[in-house]
Amino acid sequence: GDYVMTQIDFDKRIVPPDTIGFTDWGIDVHHPEGFWVRGNDCIHVYHGRRISIPYRSLYSKNIGNLFMAGRCHSATHIALGATRVMRPMMLTGQAAGTAAAIAIESKTSPRGVYKSHIKQLQQRLLKDGCYLLGVKNTDKNDLALAAKITASSAHKEMTPDKVINGWNRIVAPDRNAWTPAGGAKGPHWIELRLTSKQAINSV
């Protein structure tokens, strides 16, 4: 690929501008003797660290129309020890499939998606429910981002505006979610009021 993931990505927690997913599985390289090894057979030094997977690791550097998702993505033996498990591999498949659709729509190559459409790819992945480290939802077609939002009540650190701030997961101490105030009696509700009448295709 144009980018080869290595142990350095894990040591430095690199978040590349073309992130399309993440792994939080530690580098898990099994001992070649397997069950018969004496002592510890593997060490999870990086367990729990969220590490970004770059889009450039999903296409070939010398075959113009080849995507490489799953365990075929571009990584060293060590880095693959943390990306080879199901969740990150499914993310690479989703990203490669979405990028292929964008490539067809835009009449470009996998590398062309990186050069000219990476933001579009990231926003589409976010819309489909992916979490990309450091990437905020800025989709101009997302009506919720401009809505007026109110709720029955709110915890002081989890106010309703957190629902439409563009972040869909916990970032540092901020949960980026709404919850009713502690002890508040239900029913609990949250309301988004749009600025004008709109056709809505998904919630």
Tab-separated table of C-alpha atoms in Angstrom:
chain	number	residue	atom	x	y	z
A	1	GLY	CA	0.000	0.000	0.000
A	2	ASP	CA	0.888	3.662	-0.109
A	3	TYR	CA	1.134	3.388	3.692
A	4	VAL	CA	2.411	0.437	5.692
A	5	MET	CA	1.263	0.329	9.312
A	6	THR	CA	4.089	-0.499	11.736
A	7	GLN	CA	4.727	-0.648	15.463
A	8	ILE	CA	5.507	3.094	15.281
A	9	ASP	CA	1.779	3.789	14.692
A	10	PHE	CA	1.140	2.188	18.087
A	11	ASP	CA	4.091	3.742	19.922
A	12	LYS	CA	3.276	7.274	18.719
A	13	ARG	CA	-0.494	6.804	18.445
A	14	ILE	CA	-0.445	8.396	15.020
A	15	VAL	CA	-3.799	9.721	13.825
A	16	PRO	CA	-3.335	10.194	10.071
A	17	PRO	CA	-5.501	12.611	8.097
A	18	ASP	CA	-6.936	9.649	6.150
A	19	THR	CA	-8.100	7.593	9.138
A	20	ILE	CA	-10.972	5.247	8.239
A	21	GLY	CA	-11.271	3.166	11.401
A	22	PHE	CA	-9.405	2.053	14.485
A	23	THR	CA	-8.276	-0.893	16.523
A	24	ASP	CA	-8.032	-1.046	20.288
A	25	TRP	CA	-6.790	-4.624	20.294
A	26	GLY	CA	-3.211	-4.731	21.525
A	27	ILE	CA	-0.416	-6.027	19.318
A	28	ASP	CA	-1.027	-9.746	19.728
A	29	VAL	CA	1.726	-11.773	18.097
A	30	HIS	CA	1.563	-15.400	19.150
A	31	HIS	CA	4.632	-17.422	19.992
A	32	PRO	CA	5.579	-19.794	17.142
A	33	GLU	CA	5.500	-22.774	19.549
A	34	GLY	CA	1.841	-22.075	20.306
A	35	PHE	CA	0.360	-24.226	23.103
A	36	TRP	CA	3.709	-25.892	23.714
A	37	VAL	CA	5.628	-22.735	24.619
A	38	ARG	CA	6.984	-22.583	28.155
A	39	GLY	CA	6.095	-19.318	29.872
A	40	ASN	CA	4.048	-16.440	28.474
A	41	ASP	CA	2.877	-17.100	24.923
A	42	CYS	CA	1.906	-13.493	24.075
A	43	ILE	CA	2.080	-10.056	25.679
A	44	HIS	CA	-0.575	-7.353	25.256
A	45	VAL	CA	1.627	-4.297	25.701
A	46	TYR	CA	-0.709	-1.985	23.736
A	47	HIS	CA	-4.051	-3.353	24.904
A	48	GLY	CA	-6.766	-0.664	25.125
A	49	ARG	CA	-4.989	1.977	23.023
A	50	ARG	CA	-7.127	3.234	20.153
A	51	ILE	CA	-4.980	3.266	17.046
A	52	SER	CA	-6.137	4.653	13.698
A	53	ILE	CA	-6.040	2.646	10.485
A	54	PRO	CA	-5.163	4.829	7.467
A	55	TYR	CA	-7.036	4.572	4.183
A	56	ARG	CA	-3.714	4.439	2.305
A	57	SER	CA	-3.142	0.952	3.732
A	58	LEU	CA	-6.226	-0.321	1.869
A	59	TYR	CA	-5.096	0.028	-1.747
A	60	SER	CA	-2.099	-1.129	-3.751
A	61	LYS	CA	0.742	1.245	-4.479
A	62	ASN	CA	1.460	-0.310	-7.880
A	63	ILE	CA	-1.813	-1.874	-9.103
A	64	GLY	CA	-4.100	1.013	-10.001
A	65	ASN	CA	-7.518	-0.505	-9.220
A	66	LEU	CA	-6.801	-2.904	-6.339
A	67	PHE	CA	-8.249	-2.536	-2.843
A	68	MET	CA	-6.844	-4.687	-0.025
A	69	ALA	CA	-9.163	-4.986	2.972
A	70	GLY	CA	-9.177	-7.324	5.953
A	71	ARG	CA	-5.977	-9.195	6.718
A	72	CYS	CA	-4.635	-8.226	3.314
A	73	HIS	CA	-4.315	-4.553	4.225
A	74	SER	CA	-0.842	-3.060	4.249
A	75	ALA	CA	0.858	-3.698	7.613
A	76	THR	CA	3.989	-5.257	9.021
A	77	HIS	CA	3.788	-8.569	10.853
A	78	ILE	CA	3.862	-6.734	14.194
A	79	ALA	CA	1.183	-4.148	13.311
A	80	LEU	CA	-1.056	-6.838	11.812
A	81	GLY	CA	-1.054	-8.468	15.250
A	82	ALA	CA	-3.409	-5.669	16.376
A	83	THR	CA	-5.493	-5.117	13.239
A	84	ARG	CA	-6.141	-8.739	12.256
A	85	VAL	CA	-9.104	-9.321	14.606
A	86	MET	CA	-12.715	-9.120	13.459
A	87	ARG	CA	-13.834	-5.590	14.361
A	88	PRO	CA	-11.000	-3.621	12.715
A	89	MET	CA	-11.001	-5.974	9.748
A	90	MET	CA	-14.725	-5.405	9.202
A	91	LEU	CA	-14.049	-1.654	9.394
A	92	THR	CA	-11.443	-1.931	6.628
A	93	GLY	CA	-13.933	-3.872	4.504
A	94	GLN	CA	-16.604	-1.232	5.022
A	95	ALA	CA	-14.144	1.567	4.228
A	96	ALA	CA	-12.836	-0.156	1.099
A	97	GLY	CA	-16.368	-0.836	-0.128
A	98	THR	CA	-17.450	2.742	0.503
A	99	ALA	CA	-14.293	4.059	-1.178
A	100	ALA	CA	-14.944	1.803	-4.180
A	101	ALA	CA	-18.428	3.324	-4.517
A	102	ILE	CA	-16.965	6.836	-4.348
A	103	ALA	CA	-14.310	5.881	-6.925
A	104	ILE	CA	-17.007	4.705	-9.333
A	105	GLU	CA	-19.180	7.790	-8.708
A	106	SER	CA	-16.206	10.116	-9.218
A	107	LYS	CA	-14.578	8.133	-12.031
A	108	THR	CA	-11.301	7.886	-10.153
A	109	SER	CA	-8.908	5.322	-8.710
A	110	PRO	CA	-8.445	4.155	-5.104
A	111	ARG	CA	-5.524	6.598	-4.845
A	112	GLY	CA	-7.715	9.288	-6.420
A	113	VAL	CA	-10.175	8.858	-3.548
A	114	TYR	CA	-7.296	9.577	-1.144
A	115	LYS	CA	-6.131	12.623	-3.086
A	116	SER	CA	-9.500	14.265	-3.772
A	117	HIS	CA	-12.316	12.599	-1.821
A	118	ILE	CA	-10.961	11.529	1.585
A	119	LYS	CA	-13.198	13.962	3.510
A	120	GLN	CA	-16.225	12.701	1.588
A	121	LEU	CA	-15.254	9.105	2.449
A	122	GLN	CA	-14.834	9.949	6.140
A	123	GLN	CA	-18.152	11.799	6.356
A	124	ARG	CA	-19.962	8.919	4.655
A	125	LEU	CA	-18.390	6.447	7.091
A	126	LEU	CA	-19.470	8.606	10.035
A	127	LYS	CA	-23.006	8.748	8.657
A	128	ASP	CA	-22.996	4.942	8.463
A	129	GLY	CA	-22.100	4.713	12.159
A	130	CYS	CA	-18.308	4.430	12.123
A	131	TYR	CA	-16.091	6.144	14.686
A	132	LEU	CA	-13.018	7.879	13.309
A	133	LEU	CA	-10.512	9.265	15.784
A	134	GLY	CA	-10.323	13.055	15.527
A	135	VAL	CA	-12.931	13.328	12.746
A	136	LYS	CA	-16.053	15.365	13.468
A	137	ASN	CA	-19.374	15.100	11.668
A	138	THR	CA	-19.605	18.160	9.423
A	139	ASP	CA	-22.068	16.718	6.890
A	140	LYS	CA	-23.947	19.682	5.423
A	141	ASN	CA	-26.905	17.367	4.743
A	142	ASP	CA	-27.222	16.392	8.412
A	143	LEU	CA	-30.229	18.484	9.456
A	144	ALA	CA	-29.712	17.727	13.147
A	145	LEU	CA	-26.510	19.775	13.286
A	146	ALA	CA	-28.495	22.994	12.748
A	147	ALA	CA	-31.562	22.054	14.796
A	148	LYS	CA	-32.718	23.674	18.031
A	149	ILE	CA	-32.532	20.999	20.719
A	150	THR	CA	-34.331	20.771	24.059
A	151	ALA	CA	-34.909	18.019	26.604
A	152	SER	CA	-37.103	17.215	29.592
A	153	SER	CA	-34.059	17.667	31.857
A	154	ALA	CA	-30.325	17.126	31.677
A	155	HIS	CA	-27.317	16.162	33.741
A	156	LYS	CA	-25.041	19.208	33.985
A	157	GLU	CA	-22.241	17.493	32.016
A	158	MET	CA	-24.509	15.728	29.515
A	159	THR	CA	-26.719	18.458	28.103
A	160	PRO	CA	-28.873	17.941	24.989
A	161	ASP	CA	-26.590	20.008	22.753
A	162	LYS	CA	-24.000	17.225	23.115
A	163	VAL	CA	-26.184	15.088	20.839
A	164	ILE	CA	-25.613	17.402	17.869
A	165	ASN	CA	-22.058	18.618	18.479
A	166	GLY	CA	-20.620	16.403	15.726
A	167	TRP	CA	-18.901	13.843	17.958
A	168	ASN	CA	-20.425	10.385	18.236
A	169	ARG	CA	-18.252	8.802	20.952
A	170	ILE	CA	-16.491	9.708	24.187
A	171	VAL	CA	-13.595	12.117	23.621
A	172	ALA	CA	-11.349	12.544	26.667
A	173	PRO	CA	-13.687	13.248	29.621
A	174	ASP	CA	-16.570	14.420	27.408
A	175	ARG	CA	-19.175	11.703	26.823
A	176	ASN	CA	-20.797	13.623	23.955
A	177	ALA	CA	-24.225	12.315	24.909
A	178	TRP	CA	-27.379	13.438	26.687
A	179	THR	CA	-28.869	11.966	29.841
A	180	PRO	CA	-31.706	13.210	32.057
A	181	ALA	CA	-30.876	14.850	35.367
A	182	GLY	CA	-30.345	12.448	38.224
A	183	GLY	CA	-33.571	11.838	40.101
A	184	ALA	CA	-35.730	13.514	37.445
A	185	LYS	CA	-39.059	11.804	36.961
A	186	GLY	CA	-40.013	10.523	33.521
A	187	PRO	CA	-41.129	10.386	30.910
A	188	HIS	CA	-37.805	11.654	29.575
A	189	TRP	CA	-37.589	13.182	26.137
A	190	ILE	CA	-35.314	15.033	23.782
A	191	GLU	CA	-36.577	17.146	20.876
A	192	LEU	CA	-34.879	18.472	17.768
A	193	ARG	CA	-36.747	21.305	16.086
A	194	LEU	CA	-35.642	22.028	12.538
A	195	THR	CA	-35.367	25.560	11.201
A	196	SER	CA	-37.922	24.838	8.464
A	197	LYS	CA	-40.112	22.042	7.145
A	198	GLN	CA	-37.883	19.312	5.740
A	199	ALA	CA	-38.112	15.887	4.157
A	200	ILE	CA	-36.260	13.406	6.388
A	201	ASN	CA	-34.889	10.132	5.064
A	202	SER	CA	-33.367	8.677	8.238
A	203	VAL	CA	-33.161	9.247	11.984
